[in-house]
XYZ file of C-alpha atoms in Angstrom:
149
model
C 107.216 53.020 81.655
C 108.376 50.084 80.263
C 106.181 47.296 81.976
C 105.597 48.766 85.418
C 102.467 50.221 86.784
C 102.153 53.669 88.424
C 99.206 54.991 89.775
C 98.537 58.650 90.660
C 96.093 60.773 92.158
C 96.570 64.522 91.213
C 93.861 66.952 92.548
C 93.744 70.529 90.699
C 92.525 74.150 91.924
C 93.088 77.274 89.245
C 91.305 80.340 90.212
C 91.205 83.275 88.083
C 89.654 86.834 88.582
C 89.734 90.132 87.421
C 87.992 92.745 89.482
C 87.782 96.461 86.793
C 88.466 99.437 88.257
C 86.187 100.743 85.866
C 83.136 99.760 84.240
C 83.807 101.921 81.294
C 87.636 101.287 80.460
C 89.372 97.893 80.519
C 91.463 98.443 83.461
C 91.770 96.481 86.513
C 92.948 94.301 88.088
C 93.547 90.241 87.404
C 94.323 87.388 89.860
C 94.978 83.704 89.649
C 95.625 81.005 92.283
C 96.596 77.783 91.203
C 97.136 74.930 93.698
C 98.211 71.060 92.135
C 98.880 68.139 94.709
C 99.591 64.659 93.665
C 98.950 61.704 95.623
C 100.651 58.506 95.115
C 100.463 54.752 97.370
C 103.597 53.693 96.417
C 105.503 57.597 96.048
C 106.323 57.136 92.743
C 105.062 59.271 89.510
C 107.116 59.225 86.142
C 109.622 62.470 85.589
C 107.501 63.134 82.719
C 104.294 63.583 85.220
C 105.200 65.537 87.658
C 104.002 69.173 87.889
C 106.486 71.896 86.641
C 106.212 75.715 87.142
C 108.612 78.480 84.914
C 106.878 79.330 80.831
C 104.790 81.523 79.687
C 102.159 80.427 81.365
C 102.902 80.520 85.579
C 106.127 81.252 86.387
C 107.286 84.659 83.908
C 110.513 85.323 85.685
C 111.822 81.622 84.397
C 112.894 79.737 81.749
C 109.610 76.386 80.952
C 109.259 74.184 83.084
C 112.219 75.035 85.537
C 110.990 73.992 88.499
C 109.349 70.538 88.548
C 108.243 68.120 91.793
C 104.860 66.046 92.945
C 103.276 69.006 93.643
C 103.036 73.056 92.444
C 101.574 76.626 94.851
C 101.517 78.860 92.163
C 99.908 82.645 91.792
C 99.850 85.098 89.838
C 98.492 89.044 89.853
C 98.656 91.621 86.625
C 97.407 95.155 86.790
C 95.979 95.803 82.800
C 95.365 98.529 81.156
C 94.556 99.731 77.717
C 96.845 101.636 76.335
C 95.352 101.467 72.568
C 91.411 100.021 70.955
C 94.153 96.597 70.626
C 96.782 96.512 72.754
C 96.749 95.783 76.982
C 99.690 96.749 78.687
C 100.354 94.826 82.330
C 102.653 95.299 85.117
C 102.579 91.212 86.849
C 104.479 89.705 89.408
C 103.915 86.024 90.220
C 105.641 83.829 93.032
C 105.037 80.120 93.225
C 106.978 76.469 95.140
C 107.449 73.420 93.572
C 107.514 70.751 96.592
C 107.670 67.241 97.231
C 105.893 66.970 100.299
C 103.645 70.102 102.376
C 106.895 69.813 104.878
C 108.940 70.736 102.705
C 107.324 73.684 101.508
C 109.140 77.169 102.382
C 106.388 79.865 102.642
C 108.920 82.367 103.677
C 111.036 81.981 100.097
C 108.784 81.401 97.262
C 110.466 81.804 93.749
C 109.312 85.519 92.607
C 108.984 86.868 89.284
C 107.976 90.341 87.836
C 107.577 92.167 84.965
C 105.971 94.280 81.837
C 103.570 92.485 79.270
C 101.348 93.754 75.955
C 98.660 92.010 75.025
C 97.570 92.662 71.649
C 93.822 92.096 71.206
C 90.397 92.416 69.210
C 87.141 92.099 70.172
C 87.715 91.814 73.274
C 90.264 88.143 73.001
C 93.713 88.387 73.713
C 95.338 87.278 70.553
C 99.070 87.111 71.616
C 101.340 88.409 73.994
C 104.863 89.654 75.077
C 105.951 89.608 79.076
C 109.435 90.332 79.596
C 110.097 89.085 83.045
C 112.958 89.058 86.300
C 113.280 86.145 88.068
C 116.366 85.501 90.645
C 118.131 83.756 87.331
C 117.865 86.672 85.329
C 115.988 88.056 82.344
C 113.854 86.027 80.094
C 111.291 86.932 77.266
C 107.954 85.061 76.532
C 105.370 85.375 73.331
C 102.940 83.530 73.838
C 99.322 83.072 72.121
C 95.859 83.682 73.765
C 96.015 85.003 77.547
C 96.980 83.555 81.186
C 93.964 83.896 82.424
């Protein structure tokens, strides 16, 4: 930042789990919990280094980077099922918050999105995804390579 020293520390926790419904079938529940906390002694963090949620890799009911601040809490949940040998379907729900300080967190009013998605797979790996999601501001379509979690 043009001659200004900016010093901050960020702690991130990203937990992902898959619970199969049946060993023989590729059906199951998938969960992700993400938290990121940024600490700065003087309270300054460059705008381009703030955390954000929204988009194909976090809160799918909103455009990419829609919400931005120093700290993030995010949860994703999916029910996945194989509908063809190389196509999976997922019904999902996402909830998240961005906030400056912990006093500003309103757990009773998170940003929420939900929707339906399809995954193209090859040899057990997700090659691409198409998700259609609804948030409080309308519908979003996300195309992405790889898996969210």
